[in-house]
PDB file of C-alpha atoms in Angstrom:
ATOM      1  CA  MET A   1      -8.776   3.322  15.211  1.00 77.00           C
ATOM      2  CA  PHE A   2      -8.819   4.020  11.504  1.00 91.00           C
ATOM      3  CA  ARG A   3      -5.366   4.317   9.963  1.00 93.00           C
ATOM      4  CA  ASN A   4      -6.039   4.320   6.214  1.00 97.00           C
ATOM      5  CA  ILE A   5      -8.975   6.477   5.091  1.00 97.00           C
ATOM      6  CA  LEU A   6     -10.310   6.657   1.539  1.00 98.00           C
ATOM      7  CA  VAL A   7     -12.272   9.699   0.398  1.00 98.00           C
ATOM      8  CA  PRO A   8     -13.816   9.309  -3.067  1.00 98.00           C
ATOM      9  CA  VAL A   9     -14.315  12.788  -4.533  1.00 97.00           C
ATOM     10  CA  ASP A  10     -16.402  14.015  -7.454  1.00 94.00           C
ATOM     11  CA  PHE A  11     -15.668  17.750  -7.065  1.00 94.00           C
ATOM     12  CA  SER A  12     -19.291  18.573  -6.235  1.00 91.00           C
ATOM     13  CA  LEU A  13     -20.171  20.820  -3.305  1.00 90.00           C
ATOM     14  CA  LYS A  14     -21.162  17.722  -1.309  1.00 89.00           C
ATOM     15  CA  THR A  15     -17.565  16.523  -1.408  1.00 94.00           C
ATOM     16  CA  ASP A  16     -16.516  19.268   0.990  1.00 95.00           C
ATOM     17  CA  ALA A  17     -18.501  17.702   3.835  1.00 94.00           C
ATOM     18  CA  ALA A  18     -16.733  14.356   3.313  1.00 96.00           C
ATOM     19  CA  LEU A  19     -13.346  16.079   3.196  1.00 97.00           C
ATOM     20  CA  ASN A  20     -14.064  17.898   6.461  1.00 96.00           C
ATOM     21  CA  ALA A  21     -15.168  14.667   8.152  1.00 96.00           C
ATOM     22  CA  ALA A  22     -12.044  12.838   6.955  1.00 96.00           C
ATOM     23  CA  LEU A  23      -9.883  15.721   8.141  1.00 95.00           C
ATOM     24  CA  ASP A  24     -11.433  15.559  11.610  1.00 93.00           C
ATOM     25  CA  LEU A  25     -11.087  11.778  11.761  1.00 94.00           C
ATOM     26  CA  ALA A  26      -7.469  11.801  10.606  1.00 92.00           C
ATOM     27  CA  ARG A  27      -6.535  14.497  13.101  1.00 86.00           C
ATOM     28  CA  GLY A  28      -8.484  12.752  15.839  1.00 78.00           C
ATOM     29  CA  VAL A  29      -6.216   9.716  15.710  1.00 55.00           C
ATOM     30  CA  ALA A  30      -3.201  11.807  16.669  1.00 51.00           C
ATOM     31  CA  GLY A  31      -5.160  14.215  18.841  1.00 51.00           C
ATOM     32  CA  VAL A  32      -6.350  11.713  21.459  1.00 47.00           C
ATOM     33  CA  ALA A  33      -5.100  12.757  24.900  1.00 45.00           C
ATOM     34  CA  GLY A  34      -1.998  10.816  25.882  1.00 46.00           C
ATOM     35  CA  SER A  35      -1.665   9.331  22.428  1.00 53.00           C
ATOM     36  CA  SER A  36       1.540   9.391  20.475  1.00 55.00           C
ATOM     37  CA  ALA A  37      -0.271   8.053  17.419  1.00 67.00           C
ATOM     38  CA  GLU A  38       0.438   9.415  13.998  1.00 77.00           C
ATOM     39  CA  PRO A  39      -2.465  10.881  12.051  1.00 80.00           C
ATOM     40  CA  ALA A  40      -4.317   8.522   9.760  1.00 91.00           C
ATOM     41  CA  ARG A  41      -3.277   8.437   6.115  1.00 95.00           C
ATOM     42  CA  VAL A  42      -5.872   9.828   3.699  1.00 97.00           C
ATOM     43  CA  THR A  43      -6.248   8.872   0.048  1.00 98.00           C
ATOM     44  CA  LEU A  44      -8.309  11.154  -2.158  1.00 98.00           C
ATOM     45  CA  LEU A  45      -9.666   9.180  -5.107  1.00 98.00           C
ATOM     46  CA  HIS A  46     -11.371  10.540  -8.185  1.00 98.00           C
ATOM     47  CA  VAL A  47     -12.840   8.035 -10.617  1.00 98.00           C
ATOM     48  CA  VAL A  48     -13.248   9.066 -14.231  1.00 97.00           C
ATOM     49  CA  GLU A  49     -16.258   7.129 -15.438  1.00 95.00           C
ATOM     50  CA  THR A  50     -15.482   5.345 -18.673  1.00 95.00           C
ATOM     51  CA  ILE A  51     -17.933   5.017 -21.528  1.00 94.00           C
ATOM     52  CA  GLU A  52     -19.324   1.521 -21.770  1.00 91.00           C
ATOM     53  CA  HIS A  53     -18.783  -0.394 -25.030  1.00 93.00           C
ATOM     54  CA  VAL A  54     -16.127   2.071 -26.238  1.00 94.00           C
ATOM     55  CA  GLU A  55     -12.486   1.016 -26.161  1.00 94.00           C
ATOM     56  CA  PHE A  56     -10.370   3.083 -23.753  1.00 93.00           C
ATOM     57  CA  ASP A  57      -7.815   3.861 -26.473  1.00 94.00           C
ATOM     58  CA  GLU A  58     -10.520   5.411 -28.680  1.00 95.00           C
ATOM     59  CA  MET A  59     -11.187   7.988 -25.955  1.00 96.00           C
ATOM     60  CA  LYS A  60      -7.602   8.234 -24.673  1.00 94.00           C
ATOM     61  CA  ASP A  61      -7.169  11.971 -25.356  1.00 96.00           C
ATOM     62  CA  PHE A  62     -10.561  12.768 -23.833  1.00 96.00           C
ATOM     63  CA  TYR A  63      -9.790  10.755 -20.685  1.00 97.00           C
ATOM     64  CA  HIS A  64      -6.333  12.321 -20.444  1.00 97.00           C
ATOM     65  CA  GLY A  65      -7.890  15.800 -20.410  1.00 97.00           C
ATOM     66  CA  LEU A  66     -10.274  14.779 -17.623  1.00 97.00           C
ATOM     67  CA  GLU A  67      -7.417  13.233 -15.675  1.00 97.00           C
ATOM     68  CA  THR A  68      -5.290  16.382 -15.988  1.00 97.00           C
ATOM     69  CA  ARG A  69      -8.110  18.594 -14.684  1.00 97.00           C
ATOM     70  CA  ALA A  70      -8.857  16.158 -11.868  1.00 98.00           C
ATOM     71  CA  ILE A  71      -5.225  16.074 -10.724  1.00 98.00           C
ATOM     72  CA  ALA A  72      -5.130  19.876 -10.516  1.00 97.00           C
ATOM     73  CA  LYS A  73      -8.222  19.867  -8.278  1.00 97.00           C
ATOM     74  CA  LEU A  74      -6.938  16.967  -6.195  1.00 98.00           C
ATOM     75  CA  TYR A  75      -3.698  18.809  -5.392  1.00 97.00           C
ATOM     76  CA  GLY A  76      -5.738  21.612  -3.829  1.00 96.00           C
ATOM     77  CA  MET A  77      -7.745  19.149  -1.747  1.00 97.00           C
ATOM     78  CA  GLN A  78      -4.621  17.271  -0.709  1.00 98.00           C
ATOM     79  CA  GLU A  79      -3.025  20.512   0.486  1.00 97.00           C
ATOM     80  CA  ARG A  80      -5.784  20.919   3.090  1.00 95.00           C
ATOM     81  CA  PHE A  81      -4.518  17.745   4.745  1.00 96.00           C
ATOM     82  CA  THR A  82      -0.775  18.111   4.313  1.00 96.00           C
ATOM     83  CA  ALA A  83      -0.869  21.677   5.654  1.00 95.00           C
ATOM     84  CA  LEU A  84      -2.046  20.176   8.951  1.00 93.00           C
ATOM     85  CA  GLY A  85       0.560  17.426   8.952  1.00 93.00           C
ATOM     86  CA  ILE A  86      -1.835  14.714   7.810  1.00 95.00           C
ATOM     87  CA  PRO A  87      -0.301  12.373   5.258  1.00 96.00           C
ATOM     88  CA  ALA A  88      -2.439  12.499   2.138  1.00 97.00           C
ATOM     89  CA  VAL A  89      -2.137  11.268  -1.414  1.00 98.00           C
ATOM     90  CA  HIS A  90      -4.381  11.529  -4.426  1.00 98.00           C
ATOM     91  CA  GLU A  91      -5.144   9.109  -7.214  1.00 98.00           C
ATOM     92  CA  VAL A  92      -7.185   9.087 -10.396  1.00 98.00           C
ATOM     93  CA  ALA A  93      -8.711   5.837 -11.594  1.00 98.00           C
ATOM     94  CA  PHE A  94     -10.823   4.925 -14.608  1.00 97.00           C
ATOM     95  CA  GLY A  95     -13.903   2.709 -14.693  1.00 96.00           C
ATOM     96  CA  LYS A  96     -17.354   2.437 -13.182  1.00 96.00           C
ATOM     97  CA  ARG A  97     -17.369   4.578 -10.057  1.00 96.00           C
ATOM     98  CA  ALA A  98     -18.806   2.283  -7.375  1.00 95.00           C
ATOM     99  CA  GLU A  99     -16.940  -0.797  -8.524  1.00 97.00           C
ATOM    100  CA  THR A 100     -13.648   1.065  -8.932  1.00 98.00           C
ATOM    101  CA  ILE A 101     -13.921   2.619  -5.458  1.00 98.00           C
ATOM    102  CA  LEU A 102     -14.657  -0.778  -3.901  1.00 98.00           C
ATOM    103  CA  HIS A 103     -11.748  -2.479  -5.683  1.00 98.00           C
ATOM    104  CA  HIS A 104      -9.419   0.364  -4.706  1.00 98.00           C
ATOM    105  CA  ALA A 105     -10.449   0.071  -1.047  1.00 98.00           C
ATOM    106  CA  GLU A 106      -9.731  -3.656  -1.016  1.00 97.00           C
ATOM    107  CA  ASP A 107      -6.472  -3.419  -2.973  1.00 97.00           C
ATOM    108  CA  LYS A 108      -5.044  -0.654  -0.771  1.00 96.00           C
ATOM    109  CA  GLY A 109      -6.101  -2.036   2.609  1.00 96.00           C
ATOM    110  CA  ILE A 110      -8.462   0.834   3.356  1.00 97.00           C
ATOM    111  CA  ASP A 111     -10.109   0.553   6.755  1.00 96.00           C
ATOM    112  CA  LEU A 112     -12.647   3.397   6.369  1.00 98.00           C
ATOM    113  CA  ILE A 113     -14.366   4.993   3.386  1.00 98.00           C
ATOM    114  CA  VAL A 114     -15.680   8.518   3.975  1.00 98.00           C
ATOM    115  CA  LEU A 115     -18.190   9.367   1.296  1.00 94.00           C
ATOM    116  CA  SER A 116     -20.567  12.212   0.651  1.00 91.00           C
ATOM    117  CA  SER A 117     -24.167  11.165   0.256  1.00 86.00           C
ATOM    118  CA  HIS A 118     -27.504  12.606  -0.673  1.00 73.00           C
ATOM    119  CA  LYS A 119     -30.268  13.396   1.773  1.00 70.00           C
ATOM    120  CA  VAL A 120     -32.909  10.700   1.799  1.00 67.00           C
ATOM    121  CA  ASP A 121     -36.442  11.700   0.875  1.00 66.00           C
ATOM    122  CA  ARG A 122     -38.388  10.326   3.822  1.00 69.00           C
ATOM    123  CA  ASP A 123     -41.538  10.086   1.733  1.00 74.00           C
ATOM    124  CA  HIS A 124     -39.739   8.044  -0.960  1.00 65.00           C
ATOM    125  CA  PRO A 125     -36.677   6.441   0.662  1.00 61.00           C
ATOM    126  CA  ALA A 126     -36.383   3.735  -1.993  1.00 62.00           C
ATOM    127  CA  LEU A 127     -35.371   6.358  -4.569  1.00 61.00           C
ATOM    128  CA  GLY A 128     -31.869   6.424  -3.072  1.00 58.00           C
ATOM    129  CA  VAL A 129     -31.255   2.691  -3.389  1.00 64.00           C
ATOM    130  CA  GLY A 130     -29.446   2.959  -6.724  1.00 69.00           C
ATOM    131  CA  THR A 131     -27.025   5.711  -5.733  1.00 84.00           C
ATOM    132  CA  ILE A 132     -23.291   5.190  -5.703  1.00 90.00           C
ATOM    133  CA  SER A 133     -23.020   5.928  -1.977  1.00 90.00           C
ATOM    134  CA  TYR A 134     -25.709   3.351  -1.166  1.00 88.00           C
ATOM    135  CA  ARG A 135     -24.067   0.661  -3.316  1.00 90.00           C
ATOM    136  CA  ILE A 136     -20.679   1.300  -1.724  1.00 95.00           C
ATOM    137  CA  ALA A 137     -22.105   1.300   1.806  1.00 92.00           C
ATOM    138  CA  ILE A 138     -23.862  -2.024   1.244  1.00 92.00           C
ATOM    139  CA  VAL A 139     -21.027  -3.878  -0.517  1.00 94.00           C
ATOM    140  CA  ALA A 140     -17.836  -2.484   1.089  1.00 97.00           C
ATOM    141  CA  ARG A 141     -15.908  -4.854   3.320  1.00 96.00           C
ATOM    142  CA  CYS A 142     -14.738  -2.009   5.552  1.00 97.00           C
ATOM    143  CA  PRO A 143     -16.774   0.575   7.479  1.00 97.00           C
ATOM    144  CA  VAL A 144     -18.292   3.400   5.438  1.00 97.00           C
ATOM    145  CA  LEU A 145     -19.136   6.832   6.814  1.00 96.00           C
ATOM    146  CA  LEU A 146     -21.807   8.548   4.735  1.00 94.00           C
ATOM    147  CA  VAL A 147     -21.703  12.310   5.231  1.00 94.00           C
ATOM    148  CA  LYS A 148     -24.756  14.365   4.377  1.00 86.00           C
TER     149      LYS A 148
END
C-alpha cells in the first residue's frame, strides 16, 4: 500500500482531479475493511520555475512574491486533506519542474506520485512526449498515477 504520496500542483483546473485521486487513495489505506492502518501521508508540492541563465538572487523578490501566493493556495488545498484526518503538508520548491519533482520524490522517500495530465490526441500521440507529466512518468523510480 502507498504510505507517502506526492501531488505536484500547478493551480490549474486539472490539478483538482489529481487532488481528488490522492484524497481517495489516502483515505483508502485507512478505509480497508478490518484495517487499522493510518491514512497515507500526502505532500502537496508546487515548483516555481526559475529563469534559466539568471541568478536566483537577481530575481529574489519576484520569486518571493510567487512563493507567498503559492503558499496561500497550498494551505487551502492542504485543508481538504486535514479536514478528513489525512496528514498533509505542503512545500514550495524552485527549479525546473520535472527535475525538481523527481528529486523531491527521491529525497523524501515518496512511494507514489499522483499527477494531473493532459488528454492524449489519438491522431497525434507523439505531441505529448515532451510534457512534464510524461517525463515524470518515464523517469520516476516510484509508481506514477496520471489523472486525466
